[in-house]
């Protein structure tokens, strides 16, 4: 589901906003914590018979290993808003901002265990954005793209958060002719280092 609006007073200026929700089923995904809970509630035989998943426990009752084939067992329910703006600062300079903000990221990694909102957990930041500065003059184009990923938990959540992180990429293009152009790019031009997950 998506609803959006774009306002463009002239070719060089615009603002757009989209609010959306996406529901996916049969995702290739297994949440081991939810799988283990299913086994505790229904028994290992139910796992083996219904999904072909084998859980072997040692004599003390601890899980020794899990043998799980790739299956389409997961479901996702995600919602967010995307904002896009472009403004001409001068005749040659313009700025474009693309911002994505998630409202929730609900995951059911195993059938029947219920959805869990994992937004903000490790690897699932709630927002990202790109801010691009563009310079155009005759045949020359220069763009500086700043990509930011929002904060999210460390792999061990009790150890705190990973701070937001920004990388900058520089591209320089030149139009040699009407049909030919050359572009030179440098990734992470300021050599920023991602935050260390020491957990």
Coordinates of N, CA and C in Angstrom, one line a residue:
X1 N 0.9 -1.2 0.0 CA 0.0 0.0 0.0 C 0.9 1.2 0.0
X2 N 0.5 2.2 -0.8 CA 1.3 3.4 -0.9 C 0.4 4.6 -1.2
X3 N 0.7 5.7 -0.6 CA 0.0 7.0 -0.9 C 1.0 8.1 -0.9
X4 N 1.0 8.9 -1.9 CA 2.1 10.0 -1.9 C 1.6 11.2 -2.7
X5 N 2.4 12.2 -2.6 CA 2.1 13.4 -3.3 C 3.5 14.1 -3.7
X6 N 3.5 14.7 -4.8 CA 4.7 15.4 -5.3 C 4.3 16.8 -5.7
X7 N 5.0 17.8 -5.3 CA 4.8 19.2 -5.7 C 6.0 19.7 -6.4
X8 N 5.9 20.1 -7.6 CA 7.0 20.6 -8.4 C 6.7 21.9 -9.1
X9 N 7.1 23.0 -8.4 CA 6.7 24.3 -9.0 C 7.5 24.6 -10.3
X10 N 8.7 24.0 -10.5 CA 9.4 24.2 -11.7 C 10.4 23.0 -11.8
X11 N 11.1 22.9 -13.0 CA 11.9 21.7 -13.2 C 13.0 21.5 -12.2
X12 N 13.4 22.5 -11.5 CA 14.6 22.4 -10.6 C 14.3 22.3 -9.1
X13 N 13.0 22.4 -8.8 CA 12.6 22.3 -7.4 C 11.4 21.4 -7.3
X14 N 11.5 20.5 -6.2 CA 10.4 19.6 -6.0 C 10.4 19.1 -4.6
X15 N 9.3 18.7 -4.1 CA 9.2 18.0 -2.8 C 8.2 16.9 -2.9
X16 N 8.5 15.7 -2.4 CA 7.6 14.6 -2.5 C 7.6 13.8 -1.2
X17 N 6.4 13.2 -0.9 CA 6.3 12.4 0.3 C 5.5 11.2 0.0
X18 N 6.0 10.0 0.5 CA 5.2 8.8 0.3 C 5.1 8.1 1.6
X19 N 3.9 7.7 2.0 CA 3.7 6.8 3.2 C 3.3 5.5 2.7
X20 N 3.9 4.4 3.2 CA 3.7 3.1 2.6 C 3.7 2.0 3.7
X21 N 3.1 0.9 3.3 CA 3.1 -0.3 4.2 C 3.3 -1.5 3.2
X22 N 4.1 -2.4 3.6 CA 4.4 -3.6 2.8 C 4.3 -4.9 3.7
X23 N 3.5 -5.8 3.2 CA 3.4 -7.1 3.9 C 3.9 -8.2 3.0
X24 N 4.8 -9.0 3.5 CA 5.4 -10.1 2.7 C 5.2 -11.4 3.5
X25 N 4.8 -12.4 2.8 CA 4.8 -13.8 3.3 C 5.7 -14.7 2.5
X26 N 5.9 -15.9 3.1 CA 6.8 -16.9 2.4 C 8.2 -16.4 2.2
X27 N 8.7 -15.6 3.2 CA 10.0 -15.1 3.1 C 11.0 -16.2 3.6
X28 N 12.1 -16.3 2.9 CA 13.2 -17.2 3.3 C 13.8 -16.7 4.6
X29 N 13.4 -17.2 5.7 CA 13.9 -16.7 7.0 C 13.6 -17.7 8.1
X30 N 14.5 -17.8 9.0 CA 14.2 -18.6 10.2 C 14.8 -17.8 11.4
X31 N 13.9 -17.5 12.4 CA 14.3 -16.9 13.6 C 14.5 -18.1 14.6
X32 N 15.8 -18.3 15.0 CA 16.1 -19.4 15.9 C 15.5 -19.3 17.3
X33 N 15.3 -18.1 17.8 CA 14.7 -18.0 19.1 C 13.2 -18.4 19.0
X34 N 12.5 -18.0 17.9 CA 11.1 -18.4 17.7 C 11.0 -19.9 17.4
X35 N 12.0 -20.4 16.7 CA 12.0 -21.8 16.3 C 12.1 -22.6 17.6
X36 N 13.0 -22.2 18.5 CA 13.2 -22.9 19.8 C 11.9 -22.9 20.6
X37 N 11.3 -21.7 20.6 CA 10.0 -21.6 21.4 C 8.9 -22.5 20.8
X38 N 8.9 -22.7 19.5 CA 8.0 -23.6 18.9 C 8.2 -25.0 19.3
X39 N 9.5 -25.4 19.4 CA 9.9 -26.7 19.8 C 9.5 -27.0 21.2
X40 N 9.7 -26.0 22.1 CA 9.3 -26.1 23.5 C 7.8 -26.3 23.7
X41 N 7.0 -25.6 22.8 CA 5.6 -25.6 22.9 C 5.0 -26.9 22.3
X42 N 5.6 -27.3 21.2 CA 5.0 -28.4 20.4 C 5.8 -29.7 20.3
X43 N 7.1 -29.6 20.7 CA 7.9 -30.8 20.6 C 8.7 -30.9 19.3
X44 N 9.8 -31.7 19.4 CA 10.7 -31.8 18.3 C 10.0 -32.6 17.1
X45 N 9.1 -33.5 17.4 CA 8.5 -34.3 16.4 C 7.6 -33.4 15.5
X46 N 7.0 -32.4 16.1 CA 6.1 -31.5 15.3 C 7.0 -30.7 14.3
X47 N 8.2 -30.3 14.8 CA 9.1 -29.5 13.9 C 9.5 -30.4 12.7
X48 N 9.9 -31.7 13.0 CA 10.4 -32.6 12.0 C 9.2 -32.9 11.0
X49 N 8.1 -33.2 11.5 CA 6.9 -33.6 10.6 C 6.4 -32.4 9.8
X50 N 6.3 -31.2 10.4 CA 5.7 -30.1 9.7 C 6.7 -29.3 8.8
X51 N 7.9 -29.2 9.2 CA 8.9 -28.4 8.5 C 10.2 -29.0 8.1
X52 N 10.4 -30.3 8.5 CA 11.6 -31.0 8.2 C 12.8 -30.5 8.9
X53 N 12.6 -29.9 10.1 CA 13.7 -29.3 10.9 C 14.0 -30.2 12.0
X54 N 15.3 -30.5 12.2 CA 15.7 -31.4 13.2 C 16.4 -30.7 14.3
X55 N 16.0 -30.9 15.6 CA 16.7 -30.3 16.7 C 17.2 -31.4 17.6
X56 N 18.5 -31.5 17.8 CA 19.1 -32.5 18.6 C 19.5 -31.9 19.9
X57 N 19.2 -32.5 21.0 CA 19.6 -32.0 22.3 C 20.5 -33.0 23.0
X58 N 21.4 -32.5 23.8 CA 22.3 -33.4 24.5 C 21.6 -34.0 25.8
X59 N 22.4 -34.8 26.5 CA 21.8 -35.5 27.7 C 21.3 -34.5 28.7
X60 N 21.8 -33.3 28.8 CA 21.4 -32.3 29.8 C 20.2 -31.5 29.3
X61 N 19.8 -31.7 28.1 CA 18.6 -31.0 27.5 C 19.0 -29.8 26.8
X62 N 20.2 -29.4 26.6 CA 20.6 -28.3 25.9 C 20.7 -28.6 24.4
X63 N 20.4 -27.6 23.5 CA 20.4 -27.8 22.1 C 21.9 -28.1 21.7
X64 N 22.1 -29.2 21.0 CA 23.4 -29.6 20.5 C 23.5 -29.0 19.1
X65 N 22.5 -29.2 18.2 CA 22.6 -28.6 16.9 C 21.2 -28.6 16.3
X66 N 21.0 -27.7 15.3 CA 19.7 -27.6 14.6 C 20.0 -27.8 13.1
X67 N 19.3 -28.7 12.5 CA 19.5 -28.9 11.0 C 18.2 -28.4 10.4
X68 N 18.3 -27.2 9.7 CA 17.2 -26.6 9.1 C 17.4 -26.2 7.7
X69 N 16.7 -26.8 6.7 CA 16.8 -26.4 5.3 C 16.3 -25.0 5.1
X70 N 16.7 -24.4 3.9 CA 16.1 -23.1 3.6 C 14.6 -23.2 3.2
X71 N 13.8 -22.6 4.0 CA 12.3 -22.7 3.8 C 11.7 -21.3 3.8
X72 N 10.6 -21.2 3.1 CA 9.9 -19.9 3.1 C 8.9 -19.9 4.3
X73 N 9.5 -19.6 5.4 CA 8.7 -19.7 6.7 C 8.4 -18.3 7.3
X74 N 9.1 -17.3 6.8 CA 9.0 -16.0 7.5 C 7.9 -15.1 6.9
X75 N 7.5 -14.1 7.7 CA 6.6 -13.1 7.2 C 7.1 -11.7 7.8
X76 N 6.9 -10.7 7.0 CA 7.3 -9.3 7.3 C 6.1 -8.4 7.2
X77 N 6.1 -7.4 8.1 CA 5.1 -6.3 8.0 C 5.9 -5.0 8.3
X78 N 6.1 -4.2 7.3 CA 6.9 -3.0 7.4 C 6.2 -1.8 6.9
X79 N 6.4 -0.7 7.6 CA 5.7 0.6 7.3 C 6.7 1.8 7.5
X80 N 6.6 2.8 6.6 CA 7.5 3.9 6.8 C 7.0 5.1 5.9
X81 N 7.9 6.1 5.8 CA 7.6 7.3 5.0 C 8.9 7.6 4.3
X82 N 8.8 8.0 3.0 CA 10.0 8.4 2.2 C 9.7 9.9 1.9
X83 N 10.8 10.7 2.1 CA 10.7 12.1 1.7 C 11.8 12.4 0.7
X84 N 11.4 13.1 -0.4 CA 12.4 13.5 -1.4 C 12.2 15.0 -1.7
X85 N 13.3 15.7 -1.6 CA 13.3 17.1 -1.9 C 14.5 17.5 -2.8
X86 N 14.3 18.5 -3.7 CA 15.3 19.0 -4.6 C 15.1 20.5 -4.7
X87 N 16.2 21.2 -4.4 CA 16.1 22.7 -4.4 C 17.3 23.2 -5.2
X88 N 17.1 24.2 -6.0 CA 18.1 24.9 -6.7 C 18.6 26.1 -5.8
X89 N 19.9 26.0 -5.4 CA 20.4 27.0 -4.5 C 20.9 28.2 -5.4
X90 N 21.5 27.9 -6.5 CA 21.9 29.0 -7.5 C 21.6 28.3 -8.9
X91 N 22.0 29.0 -9.9 CA 21.9 28.5 -11.3 C 22.7 27.2 -11.5
X92 N 23.8 27.1 -10.8 CA 24.7 26.0 -10.9 C 24.6 24.9 -9.8
X93 N 24.2 25.4 -8.6 CA 24.2 24.5 -7.4 C 22.8 24.1 -7.1
X94 N 22.7 22.8 -6.7 CA 21.4 22.3 -6.2 C 21.7 21.3 -5.1
X95 N 20.6 21.0 -4.3 CA 20.8 20.0 -3.2 C 19.5 19.1 -3.3
X96 N 19.8 17.8 -3.1 CA 18.7 16.9 -3.1 C 18.8 16.1 -1.8
X97 N 17.7 15.9 -1.1 CA 17.6 15.1 0.1 C 16.6 14.0 0.0
X98 N 17.0 12.8 0.2 CA 16.2 11.6 0.3 C 16.2 11.0 1.7
X99 N 15.1 11.0 2.4 CA 15.1 10.5 3.7 C 14.0 9.4 3.9
X100 N 14.4 8.3 4.5 CA 13.5 7.2 4.7 C 13.4 7.0 6.2
X101 N 12.2 7.0 6.7 CA 11.9 6.7 8.2 C 11.0 5.6 8.3
X102 N 11.4 4.6 9.0 CA 10.5 3.4 9.2 C 9.6 3.7 10.5
X103 N 8.4 3.3 10.4 CA 7.5 3.3 11.6 C 7.6 2.0 12.4
X104 N 7.7 0.9 11.7 CA 7.9 -0.4 12.4 C 8.5 -1.4 11.4
X105 N 9.1 -2.4 11.9 CA 9.6 -3.5 11.0 C 9.3 -4.8 11.8
X106 N 8.1 -5.3 11.5 CA 7.6 -6.5 12.3 C 8.0 -7.8 11.5
X107 N 8.6 -8.7 12.3 CA 9.1 -10.0 11.7 C 8.5 -11.2 12.4
X108 N 8.0 -12.1 11.7 CA 7.6 -13.4 12.2 C 8.5 -14.4 11.6
X109 N 9.6 -14.8 12.3 CA 10.6 -15.7 11.7 C 10.2 -17.1 11.7
X110 N 9.1 -17.5 12.4 CA 8.7 -18.8 12.4 C 7.1 -18.9 12.5
X111 N 6.4 -19.7 11.7 CA 5.0 -19.6 11.7 C 4.3 -19.9 13.0
X112 N 3.3 -19.0 13.3 CA 2.6 -19.2 14.5 C 3.1 -18.6 15.8
X113 N 4.3 -18.1 15.7 CA 5.0 -17.5 16.9 C 4.7 -16.1 17.2
X114 N 4.0 -15.4 16.2 CA 3.7 -14.0 16.4 C 4.7 -13.1 15.9
X115 N 4.3 -11.8 15.6 CA 5.2 -10.8 15.0 C 6.0 -10.1 16.2
X116 N 7.2 -9.8 15.9 CA 8.0 -9.0 16.8 C 8.6 -7.8 16.0
X117 N 8.4 -6.6 16.6 CA 9.0 -5.4 16.0 C 10.5 -5.3 16.3
X118 N 11.3 -5.5 15.3 CA 12.8 -5.5 15.5 C 13.4 -4.2 15.1
X119 N 12.6 -3.2 14.8 CA 13.2 -1.9 14.4 C 14.1 -1.4 15.5
X120 N 15.3 -1.0 15.2 CA 16.3 -0.5 16.1 C 17.2 -1.5 16.6
X121 N 16.9 -2.8 16.4 CA 17.8 -3.9 16.7 C 19.0 -3.9 15.8
X122 N 20.0 -4.7 16.1 CA 21.2 -4.8 15.3 C 20.9 -5.0 13.8
X123 N 21.4 -4.1 12.9 CA 21.2 -4.3 11.5 C 19.8 -3.7 11.0
X124 N 19.0 -3.1 11.9 CA 17.7 -2.6 11.5 C 17.5 -1.2 12.0
X125 N 18.3 -0.2 11.5 CA 18.2 1.2 11.9 C 16.8 1.7 11.5
X126 N 16.3 2.7 12.2 CA 15.0 3.2 11.9 C 15.0 4.2 10.8
X127 N 16.1 4.8 10.4 CA 16.2 5.8 9.4 C 17.5 5.8 8.6
X128 N 17.4 6.3 7.4 CA 18.6 6.4 6.5 C 18.3 7.7 5.7
X129 N 19.4 8.4 5.2 CA 19.1 9.4 4.3 C 20.4 9.7 3.4
X130 N 20.1 10.3 2.2 CA 21.1 10.7 1.3 C 21.0 12.2 1.1
X131 N 22.1 12.9 1.2 CA 22.1 14.3 0.9 C 23.1 14.6 -0.2
X132 N 22.7 15.0 -1.3 CA 23.6 15.2 -2.5 C 23.6 16.6 -2.9
X133 N 24.9 17.2 -2.9 CA 25.1 18.5 -3.5 C 25.6 18.3 -4.9
X134 N 24.9 19.1 -5.8 CA 25.3 19.0 -7.2 C 25.7 20.3 -7.8
X135 N 26.8 20.3 -8.6 CA 27.2 21.5 -9.3 C 27.3 21.1 -10.8
X136 N 26.6 21.9 -11.6 CA 26.6 21.7 -13.0 C 26.9 23.1 -13.7
X137 N 27.9 23.0 -14.6 CA 28.2 24.2 -15.4 C 28.8 23.7 -16.8
X138 N 28.0 24.0 -17.8 CA 28.3 23.6 -19.2 C 28.5 22.1 -19.2
X139 N 29.7 21.6 -19.5 CA 29.9 20.1 -19.7 C 30.3 19.4 -18.4
X140 N 30.5 20.2 -17.3 CA 31.1 19.6 -16.1 C 30.0 19.4 -15.1
X141 N 30.0 18.2 -14.4 CA 29.1 17.9 -13.3 C 29.9 17.4 -12.2
X142 N 29.6 17.9 -11.0 CA 30.3 17.5 -9.7 C 29.2 17.2 -8.7
X143 N 29.2 16.0 -8.1 CA 28.3 15.7 -7.1 C 28.9 15.1 -5.8
X144 N 28.5 15.5 -4.7 CA 29.0 15.0 -3.4 C 27.8 14.4 -2.7
X145 N 27.8 13.1 -2.6 CA 26.7 12.3 -2.0 C 27.0 11.9 -0.6
X146 N 26.3 12.3 0.4 CA 26.5 12.0 1.8 C 25.4 11.0 2.2
X147 N 25.8 9.7 2.6 CA 24.9 8.7 2.9 C 25.0 8.4 4.4
X148 N 23.9 8.5 5.1 CA 23.9 8.3 6.6 C 22.9 7.2 6.9
X149 N 23.4 6.3 7.8 CA 22.6 5.2 8.4 C 22.4 5.6 9.9
X150 N 21.2 5.5 10.3 CA 20.9 5.9 11.7 C 21.4 4.9 12.7
X151 N 21.3 5.2 14.0 CA 21.8 4.4 15.1 C 21.0 3.2 15.2
X152 N 21.6 2.1 15.7 CA 20.9 0.9 16.1 C 21.7 0.1 17.1
X153 N 21.1 -0.9 17.7 CA 21.7 -1.6 18.8 C 22.9 -2.4 18.3
X154 N 23.8 -2.6 19.2 CA 24.9 -3.5 19.0 C 24.4 -5.0 18.9
X155 N 25.3 -5.9 18.4 CA 24.8 -7.3 18.3 C 24.4 -7.8 19.7
X156 N 25.0 -7.4 20.8 CA 24.6 -7.7 22.1 C 23.9 -6.4 22.6
X157 N 22.6 -6.4 22.6 CA 21.9 -5.1 22.9 C 22.2 -4.5 24.2
X158 N 22.6 -5.3 25.2 CA 22.9 -4.8 26.6 C 24.2 -3.9 26.5
X159 N 24.9 -4.0 25.5 CA 26.2 -3.3 25.4 C 26.0 -1.9 24.8
X160 N 24.7 -1.5 24.4 CA 24.5 -0.2 24.0 C 24.2 -0.1 22.5
X161 N 24.4 1.1 21.9 CA 24.0 1.5 20.6 C 25.2 1.7 19.7
X162 N 25.1 1.4 18.4 CA 26.0 1.9 17.4 C 25.5 3.3 16.9
X163 N 26.4 4.2 16.9 CA 26.0 5.6 16.5 C 25.7 5.7 15.0
X164 N 25.0 6.7 14.6 CA 24.8 6.9 13.2 C 26.1 7.1 12.5
X165 N 26.1 6.8 11.2 CA 27.4 6.8 10.4 C 27.1 7.4 9.1
X166 N 28.1 8.2 8.6 CA 28.0 8.9 7.3 C 29.2 8.7 6.5
X167 N 29.0 8.3 5.3 CA 30.1 8.3 4.3 C 29.8 9.3 3.2
X168 N 30.8 9.8 2.6 CA 30.7 10.8 1.5 C 31.4 10.2 0.2
X169 N 30.6 10.3 -0.9 CA 31.2 9.8 -2.2 C 31.2 11.0 -3.2
X170 N 32.3 11.2 -3.9 CA 32.5 12.2 -4.8 C 32.5 11.7 -6.3
X171 N 31.7 12.3 -7.1 CA 31.7 12.0 -8.6 C 31.9 13.2 -9.4
X172 N 32.8 13.1 -10.4 CA 33.0 14.2 -11.3 C 32.8 13.7 -12.8
X173 N 31.9 14.3 -13.5 CA 31.6 13.9 -14.8 C 31.8 15.0 -15.8
X174 N 32.2 14.6 -17.0 CA 32.4 15.6 -18.1 C 31.8 15.0 -19.4
X175 N 31.0 15.9 -20.1 CA 30.3 15.5 -21.3 C 31.3 15.8 -22.5
X176 N 31.9 14.7 -23.0 CA 32.8 14.8 -24.1 C 32.1 15.2 -25.4
X177 N 31.0 14.6 -25.6 CA 30.2 14.9 -26.8 C 28.7 14.8 -26.4
X178 N 27.8 14.9 -27.4 CA 26.4 14.7 -27.1 C 26.1 13.3 -26.6
X179 N 26.8 12.3 -27.1 CA 26.5 10.9 -26.8 C 27.5 10.3 -25.9
X180 N 28.6 11.0 -25.5 CA 29.7 10.4 -24.7 C 30.0 11.2 -23.5
X181 N 30.2 10.6 -22.4 CA 30.6 11.3 -21.1 C 31.6 10.4 -20.4
X182 N 32.4 11.0 -19.5 CA 33.3 10.3 -18.7 C 33.1 10.7 -17.2
X183 N 33.1 9.7 -16.3 CA 32.9 10.0 -14.9 C 34.0 9.4 -14.0
X184 N 34.5 10.1 -13.1 CA 35.4 9.6 -12.1 C 34.8 9.7 -10.7
X185 N 34.9 8.6 -10.0 CA 34.3 8.6 -8.6 C 35.2 8.1 -7.6
X186 N 35.0 8.7 -6.4 CA 35.8 8.3 -5.2 C 34.9 7.9 -4.1
X187 N 34.9 6.7 -3.6 CA 34.1 6.2 -2.5 C 34.7 6.7 -1.2
X188 N 33.8 7.1 -0.2 CA 34.3 7.4 1.2 C 35.5 8.3 1.1
X189 N 35.3 9.5 0.5 CA 36.4 10.4 0.2 C 37.0 10.9 1.5
X190 N 36.3 11.0 2.6 CA 36.8 11.5 3.8 C 37.4 10.4 4.8
X191 N 37.3 9.2 4.3 CA 37.9 8.0 5.0 C 37.3 7.9 6.4
X192 N 36.0 8.1 6.5 CA 35.3 7.9 7.8 C 35.3 6.4 8.1
X193 N 35.3 6.1 9.4 CA 35.4 4.7 9.9 C 34.1 4.4 10.5
X194 N 33.4 3.3 10.2 CA 32.2 2.9 10.8 C 32.4 2.7 12.3
X195 N 31.3 2.9 13.1 CA 31.4 2.6 14.6 C 31.7 1.2 14.8
X196 N 32.6 0.9 15.8 CA 33.0 -0.5 16.1 C 31.9 -1.1 17.0
X197 N 31.5 -2.3 16.6 CA 30.7 -3.1 17.5 C 31.6 -4.0 18.3
X198 N 31.9 -3.6 19.5 CA 32.8 -4.3 20.4 C 32.1 -5.3 21.3
X199 N 30.8 -5.6 21.0 CA 30.1 -6.5 21.8 C 30.3 -7.9 21.4

